[in-house]
CSV table of C-alpha atoms and ligand atoms in Angstrom, one decimal:
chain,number,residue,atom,x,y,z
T,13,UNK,CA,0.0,0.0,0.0
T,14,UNK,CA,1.4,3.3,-0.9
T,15,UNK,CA,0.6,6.7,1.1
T,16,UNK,CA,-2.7,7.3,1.3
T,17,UNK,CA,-4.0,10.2,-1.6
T,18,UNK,CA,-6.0,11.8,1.1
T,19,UNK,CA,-3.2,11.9,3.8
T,20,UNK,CA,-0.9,13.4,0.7
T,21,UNK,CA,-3.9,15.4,-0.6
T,22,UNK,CA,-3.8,17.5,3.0
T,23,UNK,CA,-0.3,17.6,3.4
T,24,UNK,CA,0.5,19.7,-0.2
T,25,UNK,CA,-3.1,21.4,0.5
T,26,UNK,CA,-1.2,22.8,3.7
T,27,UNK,CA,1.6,23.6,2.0
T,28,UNK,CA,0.0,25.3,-1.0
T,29,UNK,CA,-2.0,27.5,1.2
T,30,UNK,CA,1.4,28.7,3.4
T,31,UNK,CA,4.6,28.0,1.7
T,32,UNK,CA,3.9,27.6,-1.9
T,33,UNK,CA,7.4,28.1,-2.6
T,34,UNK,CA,9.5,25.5,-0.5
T,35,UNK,CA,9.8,21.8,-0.6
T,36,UNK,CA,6.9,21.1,2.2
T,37,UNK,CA,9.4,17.5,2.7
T,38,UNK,CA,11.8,19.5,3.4
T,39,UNK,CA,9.9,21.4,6.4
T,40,UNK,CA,8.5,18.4,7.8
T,41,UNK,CA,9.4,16.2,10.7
T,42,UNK,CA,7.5,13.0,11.7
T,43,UNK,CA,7.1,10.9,14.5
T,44,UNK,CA,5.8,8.0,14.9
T,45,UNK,CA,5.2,6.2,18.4
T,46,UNK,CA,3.2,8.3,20.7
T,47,UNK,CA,3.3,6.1,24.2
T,48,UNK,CA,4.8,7.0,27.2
T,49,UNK,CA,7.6,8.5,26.1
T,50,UNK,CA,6.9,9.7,22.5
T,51,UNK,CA,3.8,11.6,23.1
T,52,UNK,CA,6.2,14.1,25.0
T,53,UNK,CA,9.4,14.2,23.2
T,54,UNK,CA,6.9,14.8,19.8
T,55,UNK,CA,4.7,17.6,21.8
T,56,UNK,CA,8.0,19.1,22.9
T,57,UNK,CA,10.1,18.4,19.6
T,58,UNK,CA,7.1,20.1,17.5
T,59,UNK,CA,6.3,22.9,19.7
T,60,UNK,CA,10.0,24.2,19.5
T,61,UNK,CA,10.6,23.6,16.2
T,62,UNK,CA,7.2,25.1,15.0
T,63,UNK,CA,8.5,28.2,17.0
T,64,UNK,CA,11.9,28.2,16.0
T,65,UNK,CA,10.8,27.9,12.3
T,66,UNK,CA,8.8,31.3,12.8
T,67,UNK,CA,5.3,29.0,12.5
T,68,UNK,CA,6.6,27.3,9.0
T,69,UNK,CA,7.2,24.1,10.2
T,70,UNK,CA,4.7,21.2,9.9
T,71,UNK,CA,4.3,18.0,11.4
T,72,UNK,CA,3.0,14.2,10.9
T,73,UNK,CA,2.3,11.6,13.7
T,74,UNK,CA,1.5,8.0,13.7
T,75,UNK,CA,0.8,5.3,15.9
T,76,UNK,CA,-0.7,1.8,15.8
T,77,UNK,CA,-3.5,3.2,18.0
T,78,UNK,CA,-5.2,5.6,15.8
T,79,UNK,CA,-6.9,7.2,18.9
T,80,UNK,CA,-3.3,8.4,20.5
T,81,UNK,CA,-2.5,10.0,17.3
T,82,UNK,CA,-5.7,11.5,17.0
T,83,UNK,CA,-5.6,12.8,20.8
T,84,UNK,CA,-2.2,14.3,20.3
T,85,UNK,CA,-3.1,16.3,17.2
T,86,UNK,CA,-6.2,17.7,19.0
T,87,UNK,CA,-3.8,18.5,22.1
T,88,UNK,CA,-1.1,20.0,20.0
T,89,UNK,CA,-4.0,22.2,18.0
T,90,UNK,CA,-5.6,23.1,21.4
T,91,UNK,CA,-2.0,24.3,22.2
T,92,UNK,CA,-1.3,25.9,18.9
T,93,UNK,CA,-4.0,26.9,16.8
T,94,UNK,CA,-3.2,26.8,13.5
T,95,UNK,CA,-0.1,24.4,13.8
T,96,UNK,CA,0.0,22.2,10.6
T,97,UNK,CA,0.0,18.2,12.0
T,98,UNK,CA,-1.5,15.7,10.4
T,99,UNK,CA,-2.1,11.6,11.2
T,100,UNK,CA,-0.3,9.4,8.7
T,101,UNK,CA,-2.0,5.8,8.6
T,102,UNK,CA,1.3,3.8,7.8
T,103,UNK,CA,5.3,4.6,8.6
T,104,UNK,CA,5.4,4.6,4.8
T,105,UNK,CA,3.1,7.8,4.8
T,106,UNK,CA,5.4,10.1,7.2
T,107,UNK,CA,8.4,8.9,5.3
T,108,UNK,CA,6.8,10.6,1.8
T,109,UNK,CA,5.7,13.6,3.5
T,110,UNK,CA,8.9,13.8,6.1
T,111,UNK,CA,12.8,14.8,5.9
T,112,UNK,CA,13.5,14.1,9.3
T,113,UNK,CA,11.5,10.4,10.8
T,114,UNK,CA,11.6,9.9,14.7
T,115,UNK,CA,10.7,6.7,16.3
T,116,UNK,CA,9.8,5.7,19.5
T,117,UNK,CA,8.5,2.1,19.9
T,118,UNK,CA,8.3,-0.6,22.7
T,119,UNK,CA,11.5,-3.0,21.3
T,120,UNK,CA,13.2,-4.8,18.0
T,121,UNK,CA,9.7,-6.2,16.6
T,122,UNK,CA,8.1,-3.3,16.5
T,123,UNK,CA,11.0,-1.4,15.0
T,124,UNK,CA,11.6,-4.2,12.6
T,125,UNK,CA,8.1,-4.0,11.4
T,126,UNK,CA,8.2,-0.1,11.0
T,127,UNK,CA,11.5,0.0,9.2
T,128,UNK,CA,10.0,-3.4,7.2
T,129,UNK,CA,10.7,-3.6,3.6
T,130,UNK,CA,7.1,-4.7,3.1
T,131,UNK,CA,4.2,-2.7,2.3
T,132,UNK,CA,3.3,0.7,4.7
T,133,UNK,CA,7.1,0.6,6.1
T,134,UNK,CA,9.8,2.6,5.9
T,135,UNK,CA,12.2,1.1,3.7
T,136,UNK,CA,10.2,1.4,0.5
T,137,UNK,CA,8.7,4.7,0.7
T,138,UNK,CA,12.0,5.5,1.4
T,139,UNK,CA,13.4,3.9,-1.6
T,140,UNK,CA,10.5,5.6,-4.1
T,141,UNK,CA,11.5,9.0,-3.5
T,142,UNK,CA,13.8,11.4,-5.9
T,143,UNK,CA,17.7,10.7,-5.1
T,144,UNK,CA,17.8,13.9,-3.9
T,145,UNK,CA,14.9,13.3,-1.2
T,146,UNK,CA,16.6,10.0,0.1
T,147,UNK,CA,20.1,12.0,0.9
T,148,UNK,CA,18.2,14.6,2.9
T,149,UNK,CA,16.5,12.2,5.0
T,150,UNK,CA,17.1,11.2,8.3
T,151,UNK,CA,15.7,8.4,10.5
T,152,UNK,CA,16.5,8.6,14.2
T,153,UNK,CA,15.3,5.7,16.4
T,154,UNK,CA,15.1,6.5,20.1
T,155,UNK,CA,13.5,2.8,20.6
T,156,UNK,CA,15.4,1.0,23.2
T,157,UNK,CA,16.3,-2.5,21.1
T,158,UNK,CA,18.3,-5.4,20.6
T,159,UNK,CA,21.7,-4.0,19.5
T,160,UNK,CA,22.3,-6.2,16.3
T,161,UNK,CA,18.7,-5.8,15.0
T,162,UNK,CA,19.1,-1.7,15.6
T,163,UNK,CA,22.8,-2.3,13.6
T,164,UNK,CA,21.1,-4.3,10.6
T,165,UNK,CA,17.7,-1.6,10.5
T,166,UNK,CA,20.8,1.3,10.2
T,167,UNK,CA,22.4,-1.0,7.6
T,168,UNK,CA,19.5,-1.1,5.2
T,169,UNK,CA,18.3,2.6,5.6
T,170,UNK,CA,22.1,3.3,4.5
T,171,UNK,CA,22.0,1.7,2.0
T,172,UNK,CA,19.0,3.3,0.3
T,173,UNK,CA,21.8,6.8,0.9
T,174,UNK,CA,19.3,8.3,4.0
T,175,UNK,CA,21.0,8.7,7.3
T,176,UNK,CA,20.5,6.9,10.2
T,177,UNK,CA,21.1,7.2,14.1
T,178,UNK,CA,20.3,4.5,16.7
T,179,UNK,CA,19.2,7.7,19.8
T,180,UNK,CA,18.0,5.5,23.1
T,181,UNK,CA,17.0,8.3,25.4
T,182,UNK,CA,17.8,8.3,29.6
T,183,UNK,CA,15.5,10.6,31.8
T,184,UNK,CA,12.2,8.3,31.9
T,185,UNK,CA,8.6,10.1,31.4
T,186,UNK,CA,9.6,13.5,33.9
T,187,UNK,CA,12.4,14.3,31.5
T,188,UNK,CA,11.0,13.5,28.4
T,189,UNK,CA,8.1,15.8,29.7
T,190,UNK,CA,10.4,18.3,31.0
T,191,UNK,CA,12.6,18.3,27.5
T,192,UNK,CA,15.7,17.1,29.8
T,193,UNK,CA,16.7,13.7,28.2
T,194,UNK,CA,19.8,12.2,27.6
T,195,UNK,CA,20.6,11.2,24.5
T,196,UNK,CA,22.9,8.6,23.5
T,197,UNK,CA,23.8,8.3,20.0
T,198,UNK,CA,25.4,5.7,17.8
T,199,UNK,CA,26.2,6.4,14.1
T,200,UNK,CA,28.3,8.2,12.0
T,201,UNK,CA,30.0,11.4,13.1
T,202,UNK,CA,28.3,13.4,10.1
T,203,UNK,CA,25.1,11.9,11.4
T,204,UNK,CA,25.8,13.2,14.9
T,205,UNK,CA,26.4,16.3,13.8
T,206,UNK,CA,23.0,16.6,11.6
T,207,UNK,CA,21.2,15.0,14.9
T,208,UNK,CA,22.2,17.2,17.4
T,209,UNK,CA,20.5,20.8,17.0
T,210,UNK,CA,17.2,18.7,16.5
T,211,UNK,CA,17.8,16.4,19.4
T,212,UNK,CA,18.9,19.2,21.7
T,213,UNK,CA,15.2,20.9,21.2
T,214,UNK,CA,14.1,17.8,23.7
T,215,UNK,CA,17.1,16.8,25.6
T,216,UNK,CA,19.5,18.7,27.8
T,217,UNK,CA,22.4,16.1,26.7
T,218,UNK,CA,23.6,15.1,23.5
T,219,UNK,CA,26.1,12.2,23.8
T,220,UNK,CA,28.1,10.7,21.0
T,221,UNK,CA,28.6,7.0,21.8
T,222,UNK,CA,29.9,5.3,18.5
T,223,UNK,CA,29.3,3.6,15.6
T,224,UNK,CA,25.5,2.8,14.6
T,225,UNK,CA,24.3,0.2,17.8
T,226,UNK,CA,26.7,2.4,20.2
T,227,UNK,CA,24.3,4.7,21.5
T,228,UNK,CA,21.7,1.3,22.0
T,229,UNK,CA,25.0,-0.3,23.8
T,230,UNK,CA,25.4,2.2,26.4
T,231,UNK,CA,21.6,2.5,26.6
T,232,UNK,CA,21.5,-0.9,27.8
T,233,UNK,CA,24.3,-0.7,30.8
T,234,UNK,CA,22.7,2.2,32.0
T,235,UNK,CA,19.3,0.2,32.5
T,236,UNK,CA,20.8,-2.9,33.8
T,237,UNK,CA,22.3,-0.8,36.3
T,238,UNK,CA,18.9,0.9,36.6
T,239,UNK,CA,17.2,-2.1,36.7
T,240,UNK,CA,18.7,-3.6,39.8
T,241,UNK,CA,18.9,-0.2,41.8
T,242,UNK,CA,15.1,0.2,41.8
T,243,UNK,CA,14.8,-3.5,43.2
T,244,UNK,CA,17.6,-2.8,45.6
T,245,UNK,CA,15.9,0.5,47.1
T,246,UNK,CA,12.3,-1.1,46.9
T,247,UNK,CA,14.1,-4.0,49.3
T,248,UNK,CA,15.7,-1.2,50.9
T,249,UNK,CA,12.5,0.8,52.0
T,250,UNK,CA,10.6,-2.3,53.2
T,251,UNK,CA,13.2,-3.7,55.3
T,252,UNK,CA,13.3,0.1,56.9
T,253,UNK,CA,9.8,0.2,57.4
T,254,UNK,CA,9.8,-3.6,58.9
T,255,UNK,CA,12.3,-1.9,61.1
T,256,UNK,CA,10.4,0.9,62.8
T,257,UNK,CA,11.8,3.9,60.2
T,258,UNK,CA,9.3,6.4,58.4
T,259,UNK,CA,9.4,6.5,54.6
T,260,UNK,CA,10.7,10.2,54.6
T,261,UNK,CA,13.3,9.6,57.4
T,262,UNK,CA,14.9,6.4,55.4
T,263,UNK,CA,14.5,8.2,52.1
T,264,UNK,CA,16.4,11.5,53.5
T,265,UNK,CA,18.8,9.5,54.8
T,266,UNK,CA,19.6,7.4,51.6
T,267,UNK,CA,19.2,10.8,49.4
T,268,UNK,CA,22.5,12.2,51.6
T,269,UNK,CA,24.2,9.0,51.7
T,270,UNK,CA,26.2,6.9,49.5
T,271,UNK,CA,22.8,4.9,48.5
T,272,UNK,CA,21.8,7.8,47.0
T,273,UNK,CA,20.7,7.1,43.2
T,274,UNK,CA,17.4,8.2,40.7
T,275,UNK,CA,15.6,5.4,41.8
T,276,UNK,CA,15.6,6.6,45.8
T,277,UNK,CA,15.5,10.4,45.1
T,278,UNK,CA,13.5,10.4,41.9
T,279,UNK,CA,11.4,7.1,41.1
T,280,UNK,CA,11.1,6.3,45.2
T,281,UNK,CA,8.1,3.8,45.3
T,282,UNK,CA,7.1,4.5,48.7
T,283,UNK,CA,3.9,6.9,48.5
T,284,UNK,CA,5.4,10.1,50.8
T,285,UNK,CA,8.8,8.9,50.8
T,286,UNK,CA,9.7,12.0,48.9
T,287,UNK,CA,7.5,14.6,50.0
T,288,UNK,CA,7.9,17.3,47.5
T,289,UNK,CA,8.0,15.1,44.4
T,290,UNK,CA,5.0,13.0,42.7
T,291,UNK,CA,6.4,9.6,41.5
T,292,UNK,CA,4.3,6.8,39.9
T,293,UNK,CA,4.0,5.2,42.9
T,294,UNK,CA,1.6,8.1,44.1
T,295,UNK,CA,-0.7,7.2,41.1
T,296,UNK,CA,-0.3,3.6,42.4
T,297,UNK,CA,2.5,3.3,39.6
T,298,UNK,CA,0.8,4.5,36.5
T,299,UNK,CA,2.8,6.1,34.0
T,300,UNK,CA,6.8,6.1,34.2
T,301,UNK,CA,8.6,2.7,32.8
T,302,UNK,CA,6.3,-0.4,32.4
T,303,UNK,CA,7.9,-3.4,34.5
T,304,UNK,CA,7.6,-5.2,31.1
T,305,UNK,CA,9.9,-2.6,29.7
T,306,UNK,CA,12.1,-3.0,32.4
T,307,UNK,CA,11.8,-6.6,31.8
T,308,UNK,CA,13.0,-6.7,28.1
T,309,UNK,CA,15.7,-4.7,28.9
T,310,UNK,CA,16.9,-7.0,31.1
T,311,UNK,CA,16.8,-9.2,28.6
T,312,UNK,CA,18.4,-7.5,26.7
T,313,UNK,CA,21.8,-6.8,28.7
T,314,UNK,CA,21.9,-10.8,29.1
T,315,UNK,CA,21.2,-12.2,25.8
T,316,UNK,CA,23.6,-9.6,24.7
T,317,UNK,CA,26.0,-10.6,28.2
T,318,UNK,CA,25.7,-14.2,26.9
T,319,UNK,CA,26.7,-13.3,23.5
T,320,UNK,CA,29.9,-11.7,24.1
T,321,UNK,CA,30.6,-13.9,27.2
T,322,UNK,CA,30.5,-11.4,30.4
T,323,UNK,CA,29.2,-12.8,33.4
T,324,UNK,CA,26.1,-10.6,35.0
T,325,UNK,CA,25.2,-12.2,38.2
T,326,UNK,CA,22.9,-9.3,39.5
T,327,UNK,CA,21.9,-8.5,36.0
T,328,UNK,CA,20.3,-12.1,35.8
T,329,UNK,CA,18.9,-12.1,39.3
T,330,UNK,CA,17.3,-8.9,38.5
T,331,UNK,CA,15.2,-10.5,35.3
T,332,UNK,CA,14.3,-13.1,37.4
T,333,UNK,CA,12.7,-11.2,40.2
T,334,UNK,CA,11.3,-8.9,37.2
T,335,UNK,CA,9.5,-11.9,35.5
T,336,UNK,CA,8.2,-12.9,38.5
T,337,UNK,CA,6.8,-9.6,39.5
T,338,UNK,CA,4.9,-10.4,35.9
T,339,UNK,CA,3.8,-13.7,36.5
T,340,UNK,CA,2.7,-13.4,39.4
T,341,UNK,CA,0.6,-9.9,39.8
T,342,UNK,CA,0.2,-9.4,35.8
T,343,UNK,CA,-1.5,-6.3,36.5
T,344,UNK,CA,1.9,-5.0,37.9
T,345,UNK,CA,3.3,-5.5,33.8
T,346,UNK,CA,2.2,-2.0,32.5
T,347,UNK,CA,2.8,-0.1,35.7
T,348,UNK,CA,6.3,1.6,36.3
T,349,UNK,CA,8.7,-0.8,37.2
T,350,UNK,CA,8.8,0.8,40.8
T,351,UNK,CA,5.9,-1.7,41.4
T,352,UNK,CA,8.4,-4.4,42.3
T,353,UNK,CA,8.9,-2.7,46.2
T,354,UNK,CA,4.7,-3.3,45.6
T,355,UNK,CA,5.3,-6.9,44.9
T,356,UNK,CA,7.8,-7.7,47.3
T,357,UNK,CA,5.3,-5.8,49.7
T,358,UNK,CA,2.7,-8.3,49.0
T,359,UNK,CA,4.7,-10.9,49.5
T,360,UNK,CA,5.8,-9.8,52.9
T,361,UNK,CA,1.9,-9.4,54.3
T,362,UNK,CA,1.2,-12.9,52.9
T,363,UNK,CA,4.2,-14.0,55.2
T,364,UNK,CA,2.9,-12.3,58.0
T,365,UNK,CA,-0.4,-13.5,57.5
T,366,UNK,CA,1.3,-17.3,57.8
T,367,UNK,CA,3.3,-16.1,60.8
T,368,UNK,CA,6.2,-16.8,59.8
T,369,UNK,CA,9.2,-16.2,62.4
T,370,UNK,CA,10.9,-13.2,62.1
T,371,UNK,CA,7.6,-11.0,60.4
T,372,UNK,CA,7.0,-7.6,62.2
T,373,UNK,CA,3.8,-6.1,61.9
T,374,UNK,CA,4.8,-2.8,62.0
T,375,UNK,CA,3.9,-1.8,58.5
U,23,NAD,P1,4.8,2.7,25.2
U,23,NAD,O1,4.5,1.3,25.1
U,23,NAD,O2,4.1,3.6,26.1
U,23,NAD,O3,4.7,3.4,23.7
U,23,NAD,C1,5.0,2.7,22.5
U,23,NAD,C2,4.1,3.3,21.4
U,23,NAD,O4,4.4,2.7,20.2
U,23,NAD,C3,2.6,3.0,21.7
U,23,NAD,O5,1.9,4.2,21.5
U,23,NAD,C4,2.3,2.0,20.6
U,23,NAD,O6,0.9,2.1,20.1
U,23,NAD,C5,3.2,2.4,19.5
U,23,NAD,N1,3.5,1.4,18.5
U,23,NAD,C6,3.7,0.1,18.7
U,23,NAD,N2,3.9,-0.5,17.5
U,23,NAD,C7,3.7,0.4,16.5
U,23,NAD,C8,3.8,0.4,15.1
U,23,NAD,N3,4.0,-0.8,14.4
U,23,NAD,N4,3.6,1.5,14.4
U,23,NAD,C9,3.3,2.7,15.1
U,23,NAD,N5,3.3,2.8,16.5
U,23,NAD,C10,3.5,1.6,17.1
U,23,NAD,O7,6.4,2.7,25.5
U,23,NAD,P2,7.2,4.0,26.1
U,23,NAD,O8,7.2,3.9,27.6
U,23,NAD,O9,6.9,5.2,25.4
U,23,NAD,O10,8.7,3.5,25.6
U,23,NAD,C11,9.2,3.6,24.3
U,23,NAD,C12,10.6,3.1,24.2
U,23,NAD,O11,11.4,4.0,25.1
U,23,NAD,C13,10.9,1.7,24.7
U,23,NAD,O12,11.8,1.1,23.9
U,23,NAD,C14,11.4,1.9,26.1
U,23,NAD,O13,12.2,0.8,26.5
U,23,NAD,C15,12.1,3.2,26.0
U,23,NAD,N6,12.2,4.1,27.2
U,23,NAD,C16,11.1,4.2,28.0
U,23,NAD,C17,11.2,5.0,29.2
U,23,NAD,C18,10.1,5.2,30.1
U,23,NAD,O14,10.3,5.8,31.2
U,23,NAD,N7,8.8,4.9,29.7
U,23,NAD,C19,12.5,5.6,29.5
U,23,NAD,C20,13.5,5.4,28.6
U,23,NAD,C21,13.4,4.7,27.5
């Protein structure tokens, strides 16, 4: 299926009624993925370059769930009246009308169906455009993937002569919101250079990692490390409270200590812990990092561990106690991984409720 004449119809209506004289491709960003994460890096992506372009700019979303897309153009227009962004029904779409293509989707499948060669992806709306078109685009992925899946996506976009940079993002839903992401970037230095003004409109750090699959690399350290912090502070703050210590006191104390890290001062998943901040766990852990996200990542440091033969004893103990948050409170899968000091709280009051030795009933 090619792009859809209506979706095309609107886009050069839009043009021919402001710019008649540019290339509208040219002018056009798209972004496609509008969870979590992407509904705020797009909101904040558009909103500054729609005001850095002097109102010229225009913009194309797309999402597998129609309604999100449809919700975010009706929030951006509520926003800025006016404000050129349309709904593309297929990756393919955004990539006619788009020079610059961001993605933000849950892992490798997803990417790999995006970027698919088949019908409605990437890859051949990319490769039915003028030579000229292809060399001016770029595709950056901020998807958080499997390393050699993200390497052999870059591989075939560069091949049809567009650019592509692998950009996994650090800062979770606040900083995405807040335009204060990290970004970490694999690809070629050219790339990096073409990336950066248009990443720095949503992220207060631009890193250059590598080669393409660098920037997923580091990406996927950072969250192992991540990954078994938020476990270790959710043990943390139920073993204090089995001790006799308020939330607030323990979390002040860890906050000015050497235990000190995001997942105590920011993402601290005891409700009051951190009286002046509003983590997920005060919305009974909706929104922030789904534990299943959290869980493929896992994953995805120790198939990646296996694969190049380092040893990651608390990485794998981590995925354990991640599936089993999963499979055993399911409803705990979308809700931010800061659930697990919910889980391991559960487990505790079923203890007590045996009588096991050793169970206070303090909290
Ligand atoms: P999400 O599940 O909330 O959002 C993913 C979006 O992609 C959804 O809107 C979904 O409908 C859309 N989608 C799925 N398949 C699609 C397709 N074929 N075509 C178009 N849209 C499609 O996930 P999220 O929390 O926004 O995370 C996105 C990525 O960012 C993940 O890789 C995650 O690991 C990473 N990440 C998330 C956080 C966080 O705090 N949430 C922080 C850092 C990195």
């Amino acid at each position: 299926m090619g792009p859809t004449a209506r979706f095309l119809a609107s886009v050069s209506r839009s043009y021919s009624t402001h710019s008649p004289n540019v290339s509208s491709r040219h002018h056009t960003t798209a972004f496609i993925g509008l969870g979590r994460m992407g509904y705020e890096m797009a909101f904040n992506l558009f909103s500054r370059t729609l005001v850095e372009s002097g109102g010229s700019a225009h913009f194309v979303v797309c999402d597998a769930k129609e309604e999100s897309a449809a919700l975010f153009v009706n929030n951006f227009h509520h926003h800025f009246p006016g404000a050129r962004v349309e709904v593309a029904s297929s990756p393919s779409d955004a990539v006619v009308a788009s020079e610059t293509i961001v993605t933000m989707l849950p892992s490798s499948p997803h990417v790999q169906k995006v970027y698919a060669t088949e019908a409605g992806g990437i890859l051949p709306a990319l490769r039915s455009l003028s030579q000229g078109d292809i060399a001016s685009t770029l595709c950056i992925d901020s998807t958080t993937l499997d390393v050699e899946v993200a390497r052999d996506v870059a591989k075939e976009v560069n091949k049809t002569g567009a650019m592509m940079v692998d950009a996994p993002v650090s800062g979770g839903v606040a900083g995405a919101k807040a335009g204060t992401l990290s970004f970490l970037v694999g690809g070629t230095k050219p790339a990096f250079e073409r990336v950066s003004p248009i990443l720095s409109r949503i992220g207060k750090r631009i890193m250059y990692c590598g080669p393409s699959g660098a920037g997923l690399a580091a990406k996927i350290c950072n969250n192992m490390v991540l990954g078994v912090q938020q476990i270790a502070i959710a043990e943390a703050m139920l073993l204090g409270q089995k001790l006799g210590l308020e939330p607030v006191v323990l979390a002040d104390v860890i906050n000015h200590s050497t235990g000190a890290c995001w997942s105590s001062s920011v993402n601290n998943p005891v409700p009051g812990a951190l009286p002046d901040k509003e983590p997920p766990c005060t919305r009974d852990f909706e929104g922030g990092f789904a534990t299943s996200l959290m869980l493929k990542d896992m994953g995805l440091a120790t198939e990646v561990g296996d694969l190049v033969g380092c040893p990651l004893p608390m990485g794998e103990a981590a995925e354990r106690m991640y599936k089993e948050v999963i499979e055993a409170e399911p409803e705990l899968a979308n809700k931010d991984f800061s659930s697990v000091y919910k889980y391991l709280r559960l487990t505790a009051d079923e203890e007590s409720r045996k009588g096991r030795p050793g169970q206070s009933e303090r909290i």
